[in-house]
Coordinates of C-alpha atoms and ligand atoms in Angstrom, one line a residue:
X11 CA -18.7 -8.4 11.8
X12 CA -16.1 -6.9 9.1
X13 CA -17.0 -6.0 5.8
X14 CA -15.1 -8.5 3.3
X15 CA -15.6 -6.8 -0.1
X16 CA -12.9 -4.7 0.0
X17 CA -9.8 -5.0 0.1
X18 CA -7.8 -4.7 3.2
X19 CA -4.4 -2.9 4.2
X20 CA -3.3 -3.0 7.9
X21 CA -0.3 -1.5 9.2
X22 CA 1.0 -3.1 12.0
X23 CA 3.3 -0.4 13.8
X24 CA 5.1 -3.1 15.7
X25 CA 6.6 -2.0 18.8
X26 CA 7.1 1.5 17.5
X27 CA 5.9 5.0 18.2
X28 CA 5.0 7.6 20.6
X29 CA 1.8 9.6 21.9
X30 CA 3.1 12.2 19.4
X31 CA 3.4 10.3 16.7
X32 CA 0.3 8.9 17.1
X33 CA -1.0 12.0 16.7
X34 CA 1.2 13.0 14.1
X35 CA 0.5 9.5 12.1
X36 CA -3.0 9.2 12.0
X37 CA -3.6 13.1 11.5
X38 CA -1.7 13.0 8.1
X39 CA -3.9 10.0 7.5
X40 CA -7.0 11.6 8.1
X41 CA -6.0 14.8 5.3
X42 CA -5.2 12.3 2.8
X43 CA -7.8 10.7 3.3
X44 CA -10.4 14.0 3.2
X45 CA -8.3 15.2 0.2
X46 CA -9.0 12.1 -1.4
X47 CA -12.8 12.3 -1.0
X48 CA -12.7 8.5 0.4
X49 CA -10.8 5.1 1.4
X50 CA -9.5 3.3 -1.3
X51 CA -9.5 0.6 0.4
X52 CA -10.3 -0.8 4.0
X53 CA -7.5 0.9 6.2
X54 CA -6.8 -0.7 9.8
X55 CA -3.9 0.9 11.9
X56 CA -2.8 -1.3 14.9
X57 CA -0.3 0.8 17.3
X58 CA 1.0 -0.5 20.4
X59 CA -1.7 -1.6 23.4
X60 CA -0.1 1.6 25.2
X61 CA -1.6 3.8 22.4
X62 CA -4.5 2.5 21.6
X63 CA -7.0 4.5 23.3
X64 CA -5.3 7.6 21.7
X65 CA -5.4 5.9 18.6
X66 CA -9.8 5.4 19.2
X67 CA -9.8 9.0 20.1
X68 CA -7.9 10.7 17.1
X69 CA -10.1 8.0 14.7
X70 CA -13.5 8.8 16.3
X71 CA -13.3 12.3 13.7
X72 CA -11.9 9.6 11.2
X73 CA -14.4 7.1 10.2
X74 CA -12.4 5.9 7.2
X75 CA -9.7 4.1 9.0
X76 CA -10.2 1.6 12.0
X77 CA -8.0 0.2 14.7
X78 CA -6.6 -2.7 15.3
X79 CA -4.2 -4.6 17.7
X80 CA -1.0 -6.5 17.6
X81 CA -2.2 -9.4 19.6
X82 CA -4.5 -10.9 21.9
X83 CA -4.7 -13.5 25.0
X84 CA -6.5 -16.5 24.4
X85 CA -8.6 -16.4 27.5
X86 CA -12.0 -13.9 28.5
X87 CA -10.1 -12.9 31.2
X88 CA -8.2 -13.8 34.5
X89 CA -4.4 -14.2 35.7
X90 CA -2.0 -13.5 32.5
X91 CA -0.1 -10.4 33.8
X92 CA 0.8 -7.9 31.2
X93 CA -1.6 -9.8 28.7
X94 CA -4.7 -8.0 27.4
X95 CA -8.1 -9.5 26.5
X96 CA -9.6 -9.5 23.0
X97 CA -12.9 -7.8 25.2
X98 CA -10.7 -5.0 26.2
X99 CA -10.1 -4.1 23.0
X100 CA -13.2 -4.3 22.0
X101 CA -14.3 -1.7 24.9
X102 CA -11.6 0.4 23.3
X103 CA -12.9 0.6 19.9
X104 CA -11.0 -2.3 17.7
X105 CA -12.2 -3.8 14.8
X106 CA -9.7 -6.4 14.4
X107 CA -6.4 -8.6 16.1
X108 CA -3.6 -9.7 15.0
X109 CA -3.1 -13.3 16.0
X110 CA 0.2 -15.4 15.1
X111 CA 2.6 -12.7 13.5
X112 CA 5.3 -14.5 13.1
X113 CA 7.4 -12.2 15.8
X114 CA 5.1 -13.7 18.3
X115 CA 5.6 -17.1 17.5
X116 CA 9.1 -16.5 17.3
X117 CA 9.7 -14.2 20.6
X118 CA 7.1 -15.6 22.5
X119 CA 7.1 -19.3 21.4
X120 CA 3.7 -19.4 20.5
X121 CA 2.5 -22.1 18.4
X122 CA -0.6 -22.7 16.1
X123 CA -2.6 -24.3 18.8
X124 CA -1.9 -20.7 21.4
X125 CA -3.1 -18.8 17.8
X126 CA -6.0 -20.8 17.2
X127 CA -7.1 -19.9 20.9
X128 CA -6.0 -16.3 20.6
X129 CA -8.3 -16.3 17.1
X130 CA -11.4 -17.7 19.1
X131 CA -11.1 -15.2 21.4
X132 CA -10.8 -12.3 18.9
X133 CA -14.1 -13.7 16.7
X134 CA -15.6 -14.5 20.8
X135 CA -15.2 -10.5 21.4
X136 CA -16.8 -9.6 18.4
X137 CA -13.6 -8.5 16.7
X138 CA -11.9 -9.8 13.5
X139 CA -8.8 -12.0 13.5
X140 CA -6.2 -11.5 11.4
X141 CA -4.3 -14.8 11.3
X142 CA -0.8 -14.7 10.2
X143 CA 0.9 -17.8 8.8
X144 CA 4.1 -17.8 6.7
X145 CA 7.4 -20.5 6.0
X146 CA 11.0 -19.7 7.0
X147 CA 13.6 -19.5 4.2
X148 CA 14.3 -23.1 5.5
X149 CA 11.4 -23.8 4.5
X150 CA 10.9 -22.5 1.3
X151 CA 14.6 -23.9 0.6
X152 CA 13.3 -27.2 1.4
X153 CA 10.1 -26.9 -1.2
X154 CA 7.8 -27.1 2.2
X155 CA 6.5 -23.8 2.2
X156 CA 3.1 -24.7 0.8
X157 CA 2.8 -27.4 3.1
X158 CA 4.6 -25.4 6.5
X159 CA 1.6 -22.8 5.5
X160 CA -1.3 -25.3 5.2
X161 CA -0.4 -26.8 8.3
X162 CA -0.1 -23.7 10.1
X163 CA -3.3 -22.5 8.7
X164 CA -5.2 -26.0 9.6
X165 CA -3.9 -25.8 13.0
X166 CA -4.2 -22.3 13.7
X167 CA -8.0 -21.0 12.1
X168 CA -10.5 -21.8 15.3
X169 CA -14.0 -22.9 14.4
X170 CA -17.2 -20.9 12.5
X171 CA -14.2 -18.4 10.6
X172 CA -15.7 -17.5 8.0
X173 CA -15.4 -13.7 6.1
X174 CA -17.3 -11.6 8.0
X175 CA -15.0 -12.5 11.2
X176 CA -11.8 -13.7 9.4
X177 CA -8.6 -12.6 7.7
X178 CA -5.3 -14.2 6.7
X179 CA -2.2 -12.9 6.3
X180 CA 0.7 -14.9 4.3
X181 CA 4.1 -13.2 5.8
X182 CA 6.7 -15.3 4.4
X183 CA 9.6 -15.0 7.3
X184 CA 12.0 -14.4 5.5
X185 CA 10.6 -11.5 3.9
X186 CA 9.5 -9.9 7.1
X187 CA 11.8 -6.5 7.1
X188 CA 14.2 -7.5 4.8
X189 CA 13.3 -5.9 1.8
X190 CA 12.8 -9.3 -0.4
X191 CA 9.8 -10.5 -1.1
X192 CA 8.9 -13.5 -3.4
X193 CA 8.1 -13.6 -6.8
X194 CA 4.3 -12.4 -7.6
X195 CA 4.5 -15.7 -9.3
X196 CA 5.5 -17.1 -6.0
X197 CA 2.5 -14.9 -3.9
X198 CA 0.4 -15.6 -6.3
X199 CA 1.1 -20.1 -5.7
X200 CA 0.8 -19.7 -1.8
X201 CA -2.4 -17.3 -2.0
X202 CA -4.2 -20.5 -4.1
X203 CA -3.4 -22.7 -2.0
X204 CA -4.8 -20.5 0.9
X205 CA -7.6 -20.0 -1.0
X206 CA -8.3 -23.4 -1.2
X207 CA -8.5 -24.0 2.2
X208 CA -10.6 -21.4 3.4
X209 CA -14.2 -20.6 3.6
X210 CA -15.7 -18.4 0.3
X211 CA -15.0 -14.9 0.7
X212 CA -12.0 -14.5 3.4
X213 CA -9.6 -12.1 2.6
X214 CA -6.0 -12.8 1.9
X215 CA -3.4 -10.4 2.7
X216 CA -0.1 -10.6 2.1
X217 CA 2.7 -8.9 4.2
X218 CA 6.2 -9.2 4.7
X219 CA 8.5 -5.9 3.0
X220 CA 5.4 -4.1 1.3
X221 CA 6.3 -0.5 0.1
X222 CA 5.0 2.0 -1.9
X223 CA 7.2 1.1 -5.2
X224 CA 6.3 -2.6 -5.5
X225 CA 2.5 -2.7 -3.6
X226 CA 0.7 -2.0 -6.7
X227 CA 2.4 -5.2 -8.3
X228 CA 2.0 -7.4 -5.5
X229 CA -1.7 -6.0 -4.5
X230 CA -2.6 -7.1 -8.3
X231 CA -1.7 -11.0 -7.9
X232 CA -4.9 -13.3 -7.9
X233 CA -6.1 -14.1 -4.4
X234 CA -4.2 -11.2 -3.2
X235 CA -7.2 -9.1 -1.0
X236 CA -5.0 -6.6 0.5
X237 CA -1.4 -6.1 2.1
X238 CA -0.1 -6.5 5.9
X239 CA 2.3 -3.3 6.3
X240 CA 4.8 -3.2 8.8
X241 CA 7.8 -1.0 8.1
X242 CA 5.8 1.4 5.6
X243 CA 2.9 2.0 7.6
X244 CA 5.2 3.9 10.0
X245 CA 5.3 6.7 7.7
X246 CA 2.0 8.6 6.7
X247 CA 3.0 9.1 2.8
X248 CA 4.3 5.7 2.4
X249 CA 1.0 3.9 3.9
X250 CA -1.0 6.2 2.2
X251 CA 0.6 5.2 -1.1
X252 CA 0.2 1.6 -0.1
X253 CA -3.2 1.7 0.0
X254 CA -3.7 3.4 -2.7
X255 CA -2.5 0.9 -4.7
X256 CA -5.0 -1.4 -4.0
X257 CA -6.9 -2.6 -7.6
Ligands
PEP426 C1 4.9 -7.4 9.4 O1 5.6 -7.5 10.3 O2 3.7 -7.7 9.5 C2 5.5 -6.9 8.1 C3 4.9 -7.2 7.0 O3 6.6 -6.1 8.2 P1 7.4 -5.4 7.0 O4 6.4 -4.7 6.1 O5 8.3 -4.4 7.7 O6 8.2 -6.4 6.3

């Protein structure tokens, strides 16, 4: 069960870090934080599998931010060597999974039908999925990206997800590390359409080249419930800022 009247920002460290900065990360995150007298926002951090249980331990004095992964398998358990299972990180203190970046269905060639499977595995484990869906610049060149995200979303959101067990993240490809992003206007057109889709209620994130100087413009677009970080959220002050930002 995740609590859906908030909004949400997630950092998604990627395959970055150490032990250290770990540490070092979610320690600056926790004075901030205590400074602050309160989350602004829901915060989820989502290191690398290595460092997750380091990540439960630091958080256990931290009750304001929660953990997250990068990914899931789509089975309970069995013979996928070097996968992990949505129930193992659940044992290890996760709230939530990533399913479908857009890294994983380009490195590892997984499509909606894999992320749909991943997804019912997260929500199966008691965690919540955070589904990412998103166009290439192709795409959007082509005036498909409402359509490319629809059919991702259709073919990717596994049955009974609802808002206490489901989030989406809109990560535009093309905007993933780059430092462009689209127009709010243009957030603002894919986030309706999302909307439209879903079930009342689920959150809508929006990721892809989120920073500290334009997060309070992008976290104020309509159907905009909260921001996927990936660069930022490597750095304590820039995260911190992000989520700040939230309305
Ligand atoms: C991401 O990969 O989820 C992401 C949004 O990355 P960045 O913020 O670095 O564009």
């Amino acid at each position: 069960m995740i609590d859906s009247a908030r909004p949400l920002v997630a950092g998604n460290w990627k395959m970055n870090g150490s032990r250290a900065m770990t540490r070092d990360l979610l320690a600056s995150l926790g004075t901030a934080l205590d400074d602050a007298g309160g989350a602004p926002c829901e915060i989820v951090v989502c290191p690398p599998a290595p460092y997750l249980a380091d990540a439960a331990r630091a958080l256990a004095s931290i009750p304001g931010i929660g953990l997250g992964a990068q990914d899931c398998h789509g089975a309970a358990s069995g013979a996928h060597t070097g996968d992990v299972a949505a129930e193992m990180l659940a044992d290890l203190g996760c709230r939530y999974a990533i399913v479908g970046h857009s890294e994983r269905r380009g490195d590892h060639g997984e499509d909606s039908a894999t992320v749909r499977a991943k997804a019912a595995a997260a929500l199966a484990a008691g965690l919540g999925a955070i589904v990412c869906v998103g166009e290439t610049r192709a795409d959007r060149e082509a005036g498909r990206a409402e359509a490319v995200v629809g059919e991702q979303l259709d073919a990717s959101l596994p049955d009974g997800a609802n808002a206490e067990n489901c989030v989406i993240a809109y990560e535009p490809v093309w905007a993933i590390g780059t430092g462009l992003t689209p127009t709010p206007a243009q957030i603002g057109e894919i986030h309706a359409a999302i909307r439209a889709r879903l079930a009342d209620g689920v959150r809508i994130l929006y990721g892809g080249s989120v920073k500290p100087e334009n997060a309070a413009a992008i976290l104020a677009v309509a159907d905009v419930d909260g921001a996927l970080v990936g660069g930022a959220s490597l750095d304590a002050d820039a995260f911190w800022s992000i989520c700040r930002s939230c309305p």
